[in-house]
């Protein structure tokens, strides 16, 4: 932090003002194990004078005790803060470090290279805008280099620094450097990065990190720090159509009803029309409320509270958008999945899907393909195991608003959570919504969930005469068998129609069984709340409805 | 991440998002209020997140009975002004045993009065989520911790097996008895905190500003004589020096720095020009290498 020390000493207020204007860049280091990621960041912190005296003293002592440099300063120890990491000399989990220069503030996530800890690498990458991919100059590209590159492209990082490290160990050989750079560009071509900048460095000695190295006169590009300070990361979120997932409804009293959330894209003003994703209803923004006073405008990235002019039903799980550009609102997203857990994906099993709008139960119905990270080729698989990446189709219990991930990281992402262990098992990035017709999910849904051996019986005998026309089962979870009393059957026999409301498809067999046993017909409908099934005696069906019955019923 | 938001606006928005997410997904959250500058910022952000409503959770202060007197006064004033409900918990068992930083050493004392006290309070009120004001730039094991940090039913942190944490999608699922520690200030630096306090005019305990205070030199630190429980050791003399504190905790364990800085810009100036990290003023970190990680595993915040 010695940079602006003169200004700090002379005019602290001016300094603080200049700090306020700084932009923030989040980046990661990644690449194969031992390629020098932690050393690089340690060196960067060291050279930008972010290491305090007491930390230095601790570092010197640690380097003697557990360092990999025979007692000389081991910069990686500034990052590898866990006991287990120091004992093994590797990074296990991502470390977040902070530094700043005159031009920018930085949050760097130093990620582990070891394949076993890929989930921690993805954690760091998910919020980064630039990736520094390290390669050991002696070894060239390795599987992990490729895996990380693919993951980095998948999570939407557009700018790559290819840091070819340990140049000191190959005598700063320009030709070897060039060969690795060429290899990488060829491999990364299909990944479509906006920029790839190759740098010859030595993390250990500090070559081309902050200052240009005399050891590489043949290299004319920027130093690492210079690049990070000046790279333009496109962020067009503010120019995109407005979206705000409703995180919390703030209702302290009857006079105030505010919708709290973080704006995921676009701009909002009082008076703007907004559409509710679940109902399609449109209202107008009344106020943009903050504790520092109402705003005339709020933009992507801000956490705000909106009040609306009309009273319409909105809750957590909804997304407010401009009416002209509604999000996907689907039960069937198709998405890239990165599997993060030792236990492989079980297609058909119920998981919890957490997206920007909350938690929805859902299943992966099938895996389209997995990607071989070395060749980027697609291969046919039926499931995904630890660290595998593929394209999959999901079926959610109710429709959820999404945008394609390439358009918006916040509204296009989700995680899968195991219902029993609560572990985060996968990261998902929505590519599109799948048309229901082309979807072969039904069979998987109709199979009883593995593990459950008994099925609940629900007796409908408690139904009173007045409620005979609607049987609401949306409060029930999971499959069941229905027991219909004589009164209900007689009611149907007389030509009355009874509407069954269900929570999910797994409950359909119960109604179908009822229809089968009592020779009834039914009409199937998918609604916002779930599923509606209308049961009736066929002879009584109005003529004009006969056709619609044939296609959608099962 | 939008170019027209400053980095402080981005940090503020991230923290508010985190705080709201906890309220939306947990049954019984609590905010740990340690009265320091980070707590001051966290409390301010909690008010912002739910304005015009009051924040829908209480504050919890684990009182070791050795806090600076000015901290307690300040705490009570802030609670009154902000309208938060405050729960003060003291480990009575520890008090009954006469555990003090002088008689039992800093490690055991912190363990009993702070760590044990915190666990007792969390268990007693069955909180399922607890906000803490820790930052990743404070210490190397904190740099590794998730924003939503899982704790077993025994309050243990397993640093080798943390849940992946992607985007701003936080896994809030727990089983009965388990809990989550939530750190809304994870990505703030010490400078960010000060700058935000400056910009938003957030009140802080006067001990952060330099004033002439009675201190003794002990183990290379300047310890303030805050009340008559501090017994002088042979050779120690009370001196009156212009000092201030970079962090606040229990007065017998918190070192003062000599300073004339009595305005916020001066404090920030001094912070920027010093070459030691703020945790140096805390005794507990020096006890052994990796001690923070160990304490965290055992349930220290
Ligand atoms: N000679 C030389 N050695 C280096 C250089 N950079 C790193 N090393 C050494 O390479 C070893 C591995 O470095 P780390 O920084 O721990 O590697 P890493 O990529 O962070 O490893 P993981 O995080 O475990 O994947 C250490 O012994 C470093 O001192 C370099 O530029 N030159
Ligand atoms: Mg490392």
XYZ file of N, CA and C in Angstrom, chain A residues 89-328:
720
model
N 1.944 -28.954 1.968
C 2.523 -28.085 0.947
C 1.635 -27.889 -0.268
N 0.337 -28.092 -0.101
C -0.594 -27.869 -1.213
C -1.738 -26.973 -0.759
N -2.473 -26.456 -1.731
C -3.678 -25.710 -1.414
C -4.860 -26.660 -1.434
N -5.707 -26.576 -0.407
C -6.898 -27.420 -0.343
C -8.133 -26.582 -0.654
N -8.236 -25.468 0.005
C -9.419 -24.640 -0.244
C -9.014 -23.261 -0.732
N -9.985 -22.615 -1.377
C -9.722 -21.320 -1.974
C -9.456 -20.274 -0.875
N -8.455 -19.416 -1.122
C -8.170 -18.297 -0.212
C -8.532 -17.009 -0.927
N -9.221 -16.133 -0.228
C -9.558 -14.834 -0.803
C -8.608 -13.789 -0.230
N -7.926 -13.075 -1.134
C -7.032 -12.019 -0.665
C -7.372 -10.712 -1.360
N -6.954 -9.629 -0.738
C -7.381 -8.305 -1.165
C -6.165 -7.409 -1.319
N -6.079 -6.715 -2.415
C -5.027 -5.704 -2.530
C -5.483 -4.621 -3.482
N -4.746 -3.528 -3.471
C -5.161 -2.441 -4.351
C -3.943 -1.717 -4.876
N -4.124 -1.100 -6.023
C -3.097 -0.243 -6.593
C -3.744 1.120 -6.817
N -2.975 2.019 -7.418
C -3.537 3.348 -7.662
C -4.773 3.289 -8.544
N -4.872 2.267 -9.364
C -5.944 2.233 -10.357
C -7.140 1.376 -9.960
N -6.892 0.323 -9.207
C -7.965 -0.640 -8.979
C -7.864 -1.299 -7.623
N -9.012 -1.827 -7.194
C -9.019 -2.748 -6.057
C -9.176 -4.160 -6.609
N -8.573 -5.103 -5.937
C -8.628 -6.479 -6.423
C -9.079 -7.425 -5.314
N -9.910 -8.373 -5.701
C -10.164 -9.527 -4.827
C -9.676 -10.725 -5.618
N -8.676 -11.414 -5.080
C -8.164 -12.574 -5.794
C -8.517 -13.837 -5.022
N -8.967 -14.828 -5.766
C -9.242 -16.126 -5.173
C -8.140 -17.065 -5.641
N -7.312 -17.507 -4.705
C -6.243 -18.458 -5.032
C -6.841 -19.858 -4.886
N -6.958 -20.580 -6.001
C -7.687 -21.843 -5.943
C -6.735 -23.038 -5.961
N -7.206 -24.198 -5.486
C -6.351 -25.386 -5.458
C -6.223 -26.032 -6.836
N -5.055 -26.569 -7.129
C -4.836 -27.222 -8.407
C -5.201 -28.693 -8.390
N -5.197 -29.264 -7.209
C -5.448 -30.689 -7.063
C -6.846 -31.048 -7.549
N -6.951 -32.104 -8.349
C -8.251 -32.463 -8.922
C -9.303 -32.740 -7.856
N -8.862 -33.338 -6.772
C -9.781 -33.676 -5.691
C -10.546 -32.451 -5.181
N -9.947 -31.268 -5.323
C -10.570 -30.076 -4.758
C -11.144 -29.156 -5.832
N -11.525 -29.765 -6.959
C -12.082 -28.963 -8.053
C -13.263 -28.115 -7.588
N -14.072 -28.663 -6.682
C -15.243 -27.904 -6.219
C -14.828 -26.561 -5.610
N -13.683 -26.535 -4.978
C -13.235 -25.287 -4.379
C -12.711 -24.320 -5.437
N -12.164 -24.890 -6.514
C -11.747 -24.053 -7.637
C -12.978 -23.409 -8.280
N -14.043 -24.181 -8.462
C -15.260 -23.648 -9.079
C -15.877 -22.570 -8.185
N -15.809 -22.793 -6.885
C -16.284 -21.784 -5.942
C -15.615 -20.440 -6.217
N -14.305 -20.464 -6.360
C -13.579 -19.219 -6.613
C -13.898 -18.632 -7.977
N -14.045 -19.501 -8.961
C -14.242 -19.025 -10.332
C -15.617 -18.393 -10.541
N -16.609 -18.841 -9.766
C -17.986 -18.434 -10.066
C -18.198 -16.930 -9.968
N -17.379 -16.237 -9.191
C -17.588 -14.799 -9.039
C -16.490 -13.971 -9.709
N -15.582 -14.650 -10.441
C -14.431 -13.931 -11.004
C -14.687 -13.469 -12.432
N -13.947 -12.444 -12.834
C -14.069 -11.889 -14.185
C -12.855 -12.208 -15.056
N -11.737 -12.490 -14.408
C -10.496 -12.784 -15.131
C -9.874 -14.004 -14.474
N -9.257 -14.882 -15.287
C -8.563 -16.035 -14.722
C -7.100 -15.994 -15.122
N -6.233 -16.153 -14.129
C -4.819 -16.333 -14.399
C -4.568 -17.838 -14.339
N -4.325 -18.436 -15.510
C -4.099 -19.881 -15.566
C -2.600 -20.126 -15.604
N -2.098 -20.830 -14.572
C -0.661 -21.067 -14.522
C -0.276 -22.372 -15.187
N 0.893 -22.348 -15.815
C 1.448 -23.551 -16.417
C 2.909 -23.621 -15.970
N 3.331 -24.802 -15.572
C 4.744 -25.007 -15.246
C 5.494 -25.129 -16.577
N 6.431 -24.220 -16.817
C 7.100 -24.159 -18.122
C 7.807 -25.472 -18.463
N 8.165 -26.228 -17.439
C 8.850 -27.494 -17.715
C 7.879 -28.564 -18.172
N 6.617 -28.418 -17.757
C 5.654 -29.500 -17.993
C 4.672 -29.209 -19.115
N 4.434 -27.951 -19.415
C 3.448 -27.620 -20.441
C 2.027 -27.885 -19.976
N 1.101 -28.030 -20.932
C -0.306 -28.185 -20.581
C -0.564 -29.558 -19.973
N -1.331 -29.574 -18.886
C -1.709 -30.827 -18.243
C -3.235 -30.928 -18.225
N -3.712 -32.105 -17.849
C -5.174 -32.289 -17.818
C -5.855 -31.220 -16.971
N -5.256 -30.918 -15.830
C -5.868 -29.917 -14.960
C -5.884 -28.535 -15.605
N -4.837 -28.231 -16.404
C -4.837 -26.950 -17.114
C -6.065 -26.878 -18.008
N -6.332 -27.976 -18.675
C -7.455 -28.000 -19.607
C -8.788 -27.993 -18.863
N -8.866 -28.802 -17.807
C -10.109 -28.851 -17.036
C -10.450 -27.455 -16.498
N -9.449 -26.820 -15.914
C -9.710 -25.494 -15.352
C -10.084 -24.496 -16.438
N -9.443 -24.605 -17.593
C -9.773 -23.689 -18.686
C -11.229 -23.877 -19.109
N -11.632 -25.127 -19.213
C -13.007 -25.399 -19.613
C -13.993 -24.874 -18.568
N -13.691 -25.142 -17.294
C -14.565 -24.667 -16.221
C -14.662 -23.150 -16.219
N -13.509 -22.522 -16.434
C -13.455 -21.074 -16.441
C -14.326 -20.515 -17.574
N -14.284 -21.172 -18.733
C -15.112 -20.697 -19.845
C -16.578 -20.946 -19.542
N -16.851 -22.061 -18.900
C -18.230 -22.412 -18.574
C -18.862 -21.406 -17.614
N -18.120 -20.965 -16.624
C -18.709 -20.026 -15.666
C -18.700 -18.594 -16.198
N -18.233 -18.419 -17.414
C -18.415 -17.116 -18.051
C -17.250 -16.153 -17.937
N -16.073 -16.656 -17.580
C -14.893 -15.787 -17.558
C -14.407 -15.632 -18.992
N -14.204 -14.385 -19.422
C -13.892 -14.130 -20.827
C -12.411 -13.826 -21.055
N -11.694 -13.464 -19.986
C -10.314 -13.015 -20.177
C -9.337 -13.929 -19.443
N -8.360 -14.405 -20.193
C -7.413 -15.368 -19.644
C -6.012 -14.778 -19.670
N -5.315 -14.921 -18.549
C -3.879 -14.696 -18.550
C -3.243 -16.077 -18.500
N -2.480 -16.410 -19.510
C -1.768 -17.675 -19.482
C -0.386 -17.375 -18.902
N -0.225 -17.654 -17.606
C 1.033 -17.320 -16.937
C 1.952 -18.540 -16.990
N 2.924 -18.487 -17.869
C 3.850 -19.614 -18.003
C 4.961 -19.397 -16.985
N 4.895 -20.228 -15.936
C 5.657 -19.987 -14.704
C 6.909 -20.861 -14.637
N 7.748 -20.520 -13.676
C 9.013 -21.226 -13.436
C 9.943 -21.072 -14.643
N 9.859 -19.916 -15.286
C 10.743 -19.644 -16.413
C 12.206 -19.710 -15.983
N 12.442 -19.461 -14.686
C 13.819 -19.539 -14.172
C 14.386 -20.956 -14.328
N 13.511 -21.937 -14.340
C 13.990 -23.319 -14.427
C 14.220 -23.773 -15.871
N 13.809 -22.959 -16.861
C 14.108 -23.316 -18.256
C 14.934 -22.204 -18.912
N 15.706 -21.524 -18.089
C 16.598 -20.473 -18.589
C 15.886 -19.424 -19.443
N 14.679 -19.137 -19.068
C 13.921 -18.074 -19.759
C 13.927 -18.291 -21.267
N 13.691 -19.526 -21.669
C 13.768 -19.927 -23.063
C 12.528 -19.454 -23.833
N 12.727 -18.515 -24.779
C 11.615 -17.911 -25.517
C 10.898 -18.944 -26.378
N 11.656 -19.896 -26.923
C 11.027 -20.861 -27.825
C 10.081 -21.792 -27.093
N 10.557 -22.269 -25.927
C 9.683 -23.151 -25.144
C 8.421 -22.409 -24.735
N 8.607 -21.150 -24.371
C 7.460 -20.317 -24.000
C 6.456 -20.266 -25.146
N 6.976 -19.988 -26.327
C 6.132 -19.842 -27.522
C 5.386 -21.140 -27.827
N 6.078 -22.251 -27.637
C 5.455 -23.537 -27.936
C 4.259 -23.786 -27.004
N 4.440 -23.482 -25.733
C 3.319 -23.679 -24.793
C 2.172 -22.726 -25.132
N 2.519 -21.503 -25.458
C 1.477 -20.538 -25.818
C 0.672 -21.042 -27.023
N 1.380 -21.527 -28.030
C 0.692 -22.020 -29.231
C -0.212 -23.205 -28.915
N 0.337 -24.141 -28.126
C -0.469 -25.294 -27.700
C -1.764 -24.826 -27.060
N -1.621 -23.853 -26.190
C -2.789 -23.402 -25.434
C -3.811 -22.734 -26.336
N -3.317 -21.870 -27.211
C -4.261 -21.182 -28.106
C -5.032 -22.187 -28.962
N -4.338 -23.218 -29.390
C -5.017 -24.221 -30.197
C -6.090 -24.949 -29.379
N -5.698 -25.350 -28.167
C -6.659 -26.042 -27.311
C -7.860 -25.145 -26.997
N -7.601 -23.869 -26.711
C -8.653 -22.996 -26.184
C -9.526 -22.375 -27.267
N -9.130 -22.541 -28.494
C -9.891 -21.969 -29.612
C -11.410 -22.172 -29.482
N -11.859 -23.432 -29.280
C -13.316 -23.640 -29.211
C -13.965 -23.013 -27.976
N -13.168 -22.617 -27.005
C -13.749 -22.079 -25.768
C -14.171 -20.623 -25.928
N -13.695 -20.001 -26.985
C -14.202 -18.670 -27.328
C -13.912 -17.560 -26.338
N -12.735 -17.556 -25.726
C -12.390 -16.455 -24.824
C -12.259 -15.147 -25.602
N -12.534 -14.022 -24.946
C -12.365 -12.726 -25.613
C -10.899 -12.387 -25.767
N -10.089 -12.761 -24.753
C -8.662 -12.486 -24.873
C -7.844 -13.523 -24.128
N -6.688 -13.855 -24.708
C -5.720 -14.718 -24.027
C -4.393 -13.970 -24.069
N -3.831 -13.698 -22.897
C -2.572 -12.967 -22.832
C -1.530 -13.875 -22.196
N -0.497 -14.236 -22.946
C 0.518 -15.143 -22.409
C 1.672 -14.338 -21.820
N 2.084 -14.757 -20.602
C 3.132 -14.035 -19.880
C 4.231 -14.990 -19.430
N 5.495 -14.694 -19.664
C 6.567 -15.511 -19.091
C 6.903 -14.987 -17.692
N 6.723 -15.817 -16.678
C 6.980 -15.314 -15.321
C 7.784 -16.305 -14.485
N 8.319 -15.762 -13.416
C 8.780 -16.615 -12.333
C 8.131 -16.080 -11.072
N 7.208 -16.864 -10.542
C 6.507 -16.420 -9.338
C 7.491 -16.293 -8.189
N 8.461 -17.196 -8.180
C 9.423 -17.230 -7.083
C 10.317 -15.992 -7.089
N 10.824 -15.632 -8.277
C 11.761 -14.522 -8.354
C 11.112 -13.192 -8.698
N 9.852 -13.231 -9.071
C 9.151 -11.972 -9.345
C 9.293 -11.454 -10.770
N 9.740 -12.289 -11.700
C 9.900 -11.818 -13.081
C 8.558 -11.495 -13.722
N 8.451 -10.297 -14.291
C 7.261 -9.860 -15.046
C 5.978 -9.891 -14.228
N 6.122 -9.790 -12.928
C 4.913 -9.757 -12.120
C 4.516 -8.311 -11.862
N 5.414 -7.554 -11.274
C 5.143 -6.126 -11.119
C 6.065 -5.328 -12.024
N 7.304 -5.814 -12.126
C 8.243 -5.107 -12.988
C 8.704 -5.988 -14.133
N 8.997 -5.340 -15.233
C 9.486 -6.057 -16.404
C 10.816 -6.718 -16.058
N 10.965 -7.961 -16.502
C 12.159 -8.700 -16.134
C 13.270 -8.522 -17.156
N 14.482 -8.346 -16.654
C 15.642 -8.261 -17.542
C 15.969 -9.626 -18.143
N 15.397 -10.681 -17.533
C 15.677 -12.022 -18.035
C 14.904 -12.370 -19.305
N 13.890 -11.573 -19.625
C 13.075 -11.878 -20.807
C 13.019 -10.668 -21.743
N 14.179 -10.275 -22.290
C 14.183 -9.097 -23.170
C 13.300 -9.310 -24.402
N 13.107 -10.550 -24.772
C 12.289 -10.869 -25.943
C 10.798 -10.692 -25.702
N 10.407 -10.490 -24.455
C 8.979 -10.335 -24.159
C 8.612 -8.859 -24.108
N 7.631 -8.469 -24.896
C 7.311 -7.041 -25.008
C 5.947 -6.681 -24.433
N 5.228 -7.665 -23.962
C 3.872 -7.394 -23.447
C 3.884 -6.806 -22.047
N 2.703 -6.667 -21.447
C 2.583 -6.061 -20.118
C 3.033 -7.006 -19.006
N 3.340 -6.463 -17.837
C 3.548 -7.306 -16.664
C 2.173 -7.766 -16.191
N 2.180 -8.742 -15.284
C 0.906 -9.264 -14.785
C 0.081 -8.152 -14.142
N 0.710 -7.382 -13.266
C -0.050 -6.363 -12.550
C -0.599 -5.314 -13.510
N 0.231 -4.916 -14.461
C -0.193 -3.919 -15.449
C -1.425 -4.437 -16.196
N -1.367 -5.689 -16.566
C -2.505 -6.266 -17.284
C -3.767 -6.217 -16.425
N -3.630 -6.659 -15.165
C -4.800 -6.706 -14.287
C -5.374 -5.311 -14.030
N -4.486 -4.337 -13.993
C -4.940 -2.965 -13.738
C -5.709 -2.389 -14.914
N -5.405 -2.867 -16.106
C -5.945 -2.193 -17.278
C -6.944 -3.029 -18.077
N -7.049 -4.312 -17.791
C -7.943 -5.142 -18.605
C -9.388 -4.630 -18.486
N -10.020 -4.491 -19.630
C -11.405 -4.029 -19.643
C -12.319 -5.237 -19.588
N -13.026 -5.409 -18.476
C -13.965 -6.520 -18.416
C -15.344 -5.976 -18.746
N -15.922 -6.535 -19.801
C -17.199 -5.986 -20.209
C -18.255 -6.344 -19.175
N -19.014 -5.372 -18.774
C -20.146 -5.618 -17.895
C -21.299 -4.809 -18.452
N -22.160 -5.502 -19.193
C -23.257 -4.775 -19.817
C -24.565 -5.036 -19.082
N -24.424 -5.478 -17.823
C -25.650 -5.832 -17.105
C -26.615 -4.655 -16.990
N -26.056 -3.454 -16.811
C -26.921 -2.299 -16.643
C -27.706 -1.996 -17.911
N -27.159 -2.411 -19.070
C -27.849 -2.126 -20.333
C -28.898 -3.186 -20.659
N -28.882 -4.291 -19.941
C -29.837 -5.363 -20.237
C -31.216 -5.033 -19.654
N -32.252 -5.752 -20.099
C -33.599 -5.512 -19.560
C -33.646 -5.762 -18.052
N -34.417 -4.961 -17.356
C -34.485 -5.017 -15.893
C -34.971 -6.375 -15.376
N -34.267 -6.865 -14.351
C -34.718 -8.038 -13.600
C -34.321 -7.909 -12.126
N -35.254 -8.310 -11.276
C -34.933 -8.375 -9.849
C -35.648 -9.560 -9.221
N -34.891 -10.575 -8.805
C -35.507 -11.664 -8.045
C -35.988 -11.123 -6.690
N -37.199 -11.460 -6.322
C -37.719 -10.977 -5.037
C -37.177 -11.873 -3.922
N -36.373 -11.267 -3.075
C -35.688 -12.041 -2.044
C -36.522 -12.111 -0.766
N -37.231 -11.047 -0.506
C -37.914 -10.929 0.787
C -38.988 -9.872 0.638
N -40.174 -10.161 1.180
C -41.231 -9.155 1.161
C -41.247 -8.476 2.521
N -41.056 -7.177 2.492
C -40.929 -6.414 3.731
C -42.278 -5.791 4.065
N -42.905 -6.269 5.132
C -44.255 -5.813 5.439
C -44.355 -5.508 6.933
N -43.771 -4.384 7.349
C -43.773 -4.062 8.778
C -45.151 -3.683 9.294
N -45.989 -3.125 8.422
C -47.342 -2.744 8.824
C -48.210 -2.731 7.574
N -49.489 -2.456 7.753
C -50.413 -2.551 6.622
C -50.161 -1.483 5.568
N -49.450 -0.427 5.935
C -49.257 0.674 4.993
C -48.027 0.511 4.121
N -47.175 -0.451 4.457
C -45.948 -0.585 3.674
C -45.790 -2.019 3.204
N -45.543 -2.161 1.922
C -45.286 -3.492 1.378
C -44.166 -3.320 0.373
N -42.959 -3.700 0.779
C -41.791 -3.496 -0.075
C -41.251 -4.821 -0.559
N -40.743 -4.814 -1.792
C -40.155 -6.031 -2.350
C -38.651 -5.853 -2.401
N -37.964 -6.638 -1.594
C -36.519 -6.475 -1.457
C -35.805 -7.434 -2.402
N -34.717 -6.965 -2.971
C -33.920 -7.844 -3.816
C -32.716 -7.121 -4.365
N -31.837 -7.892 -4.979
C -30.670 -7.323 -5.631
C -30.945 -7.296 -7.131
N -30.789 -6.145 -7.731
C -31.108 -6.003 -9.155
C -30.093 -6.813 -9.959
N -30.602 -7.752 -10.750
C -29.706 -8.649 -11.482
C -29.341 -8.084 -12.843
N -30.168 -7.190 -13.370
C -29.854 -6.568 -14.653
C -30.705 -5.329 -14.823
N -30.189 -4.401 -15.614
C -30.973 -3.243 -16.000
C -31.044 -2.140 -14.959
N -31.994 -1.257 -15.195
C -32.176 -0.057 -14.379
C -33.657 0.023 -14.031
N -33.976 0.580 -12.885
C -35.382 0.766 -12.539
C -35.589 2.176 -12.001
N -36.712 2.770 -12.359
C -37.092 4.100 -11.882
C -38.512 4.029 -11.334
N -38.866 4.956 -10.462
C -40.275 5.067 -10.085
C -41.092 5.333 -11.350
N -42.243 4.694 -11.464
C -43.074 4.876 -12.650
C -42.894 3.788 -13.686
N -41.780 3.041 -13.626
C -41.541 1.962 -14.596
C -42.561 0.835 -14.411
N -42.949 0.218 -15.528
C -43.796 -0.964 -15.449
C -42.951 -2.183 -15.107
N -43.452 -3.021 -14.221
C -42.768 -4.292 -13.952
C -43.761 -5.438 -14.011
N -43.262 -6.585 -14.441
C -44.087 -7.759 -14.619
C -43.670 -8.820 -13.602
N -44.657 -9.519 -13.066
C -44.383 -10.579 -12.092
C -44.274 -11.904 -12.845
N -43.154 -12.608 -12.663
C -42.904 -13.799 -13.483
C -43.963 -14.883 -13.306
N -44.451 -15.076 -12.098
C -45.338 -16.222 -11.872
C -46.742 -15.968 -12.420
N -47.242 -14.760 -12.297
C -48.625 -14.514 -12.695
C -48.726 -13.767 -14.012
N -47.655 -13.150 -14.445
C -47.703 -12.347 -15.659
C -48.358 -10.992 -15.439
N -48.787 -10.710 -14.213
C -49.428 -9.423 -13.941
C -48.411 -8.299 -14.001
N -48.891 -7.122 -14.380
C -48.003 -5.968 -14.523
C -48.440 -4.875 -13.563
N -47.462 -4.231 -12.952
C -47.757 -3.106 -12.073
C -46.715 -2.020 -12.336
N -46.803 -0.943 -11.573
C -45.831 0.127 -11.735
C -45.043 0.336 -10.450
N -43.775 0.687 -10.611
C -42.955 0.978 -9.442
C -43.406 2.308 -8.850
N -43.629 2.304 -7.545
C -43.992 3.550 -6.892
C -42.739 4.236 -6.356
N -42.019 3.531 -5.453
C -40.817 4.137 -4.866
C -39.660 3.132 -4.902
N -38.442 3.671 -4.924
C -37.247 2.865 -4.707
C -36.724 3.311 -3.340
N -36.969 2.470 -2.332
C -36.760 2.880 -0.948
C -35.390 2.456 -0.440
N -34.613 3.356 0.135
C -33.418 2.981 0.893
C -33.366 3.816 2.164
N -32.543 3.410 3.097
C -32.440 4.138 4.366
C -31.842 5.523 4.153
N -31.070 5.674 3.080
C -30.484 6.984 2.800
C -31.412 7.851 1.953
N -32.675 7.476 1.854
C -33.629 8.263 1.074
C -34.055 7.525 -0.182
N -35.216 7.927 -0.727
C -35.700 7.290 -1.947
C -34.781 7.622 -3.116
N -34.669 6.677 -4.058
C -33.809 6.884 -5.224
C -34.654 7.188 -6.461
N -34.068 7.956 -7.371
C -34.710 8.209 -8.669
C -34.411 7.081 -9.631
N -33.387 6.312 -9.287
C -32.939 5.287 -10.216
C -32.099 4.283 -9.447
N -32.229 3.019 -9.786
C -31.334 2.016 -9.206
C -30.876 1.106 -10.337
N -29.628 0.625 -10.234
C -29.053 -0.140 -11.342
C -28.616 -1.521 -10.888
N -28.291 -2.347 -11.874
C -27.844 -3.706 -11.626
C -26.741 -3.721 -10.567
N -26.866 -4.636 -9.621
C -25.872 -4.764 -8.572
C -26.328 -4.169 -7.255
N -27.301 -3.256 -7.301
C -27.740 -2.624 -6.059
C -28.784 -3.483 -5.348
N -28.750 -3.469 -4.021
C -29.760 -4.162 -3.216
C -30.773 -3.122 -2.769
N -31.997 -3.267 -3.237
C -32.986 -2.214 -3.011
C -34.294 -2.781 -2.481
N -35.223 -1.869 -2.189
C -36.587 -2.234 -1.825
C -37.521 -1.432 -2.729
N -38.368 -2.137 -3.476
C -39.307 -1.450 -4.362
C -40.710 -1.516 -3.764
N -41.445 -0.426 -3.878
C -42.875 -0.522 -3.612
C -43.589 -0.320 -4.941
N -44.769 -0.951 -5.064
C -45.510 -0.891 -6.323
C -46.804 -0.123 -6.132
N -47.346 0.358 -7.251
C -48.562 1.182 -7.167
C -49.794 0.329 -6.889
N -49.956 -0.778 -7.608
C -51.147 -1.604 -7.388
C -50.841 -2.728 -6.422
N -51.870 -3.232 -5.744
C -51.690 -4.378 -4.854
C -51.731 -5.644 -5.689
N -50.602 -6.246 -5.987
C -50.667 -7.555 -6.623
C -49.864 -8.542 -5.808
N -50.192 -9.805 -6.014
C -49.606 -10.847 -5.186
C -48.189 -11.159 -5.662
N -47.213 -10.899 -4.806
C -45.816 -11.172 -5.144
C -45.166 -11.766 -3.910
N -44.363 -12.796 -4.094
C -43.673 -13.333 -2.927
C -42.263 -13.752 -3.308
N -41.490 -14.147 -2.300
C -40.160 -14.687 -2.557
C -40.297 -15.829 -3.559
N -39.454 -15.842 -4.556
C -39.586 -16.847 -5.599
C -39.998 -16.214 -6.910
N -40.608 -15.023 -6.820
C -40.977 -14.313 -8.040
C -39.793 -13.518 -8.564
N -39.900 -13.143 -9.829
C -38.907 -12.225 -10.389
C -39.668 -11.076 -11.019
N -39.241 -9.862 -10.719
C -39.824 -8.681 -11.358
C -38.958 -8.325 -12.558
N -39.600 -8.087 -13.710
C -38.843 -7.753 -14.917
C -39.593 -6.688 -15.697
N -38.938 -6.145 -16.728
C -39.687 -5.301 -17.658
C -40.690 -6.203 -18.373
N -41.886 -5.670 -18.681
C -42.907 -6.528 -19.310
C -42.465 -7.058 -20.665
N -41.673 -6.302 -21.410
C -41.329 -6.709 -22.783
C -40.330 -7.853 -22.825
N -39.586 -8.059 -21.763
C -38.556 -9.093 -21.807
C -38.679 -9.990 -20.583
N -39.701 -10.825 -20.599
C -39.913 -11.736 -19.479
C -38.840 -12.820 -19.491
N -38.486 -13.358 -18.336
C -37.502 -14.443 -18.306
C -38.142 -15.739 -18.776
N -37.324 -16.774 -18.937
C -37.880 -18.113 -19.086
C -38.644 -18.398 -17.798
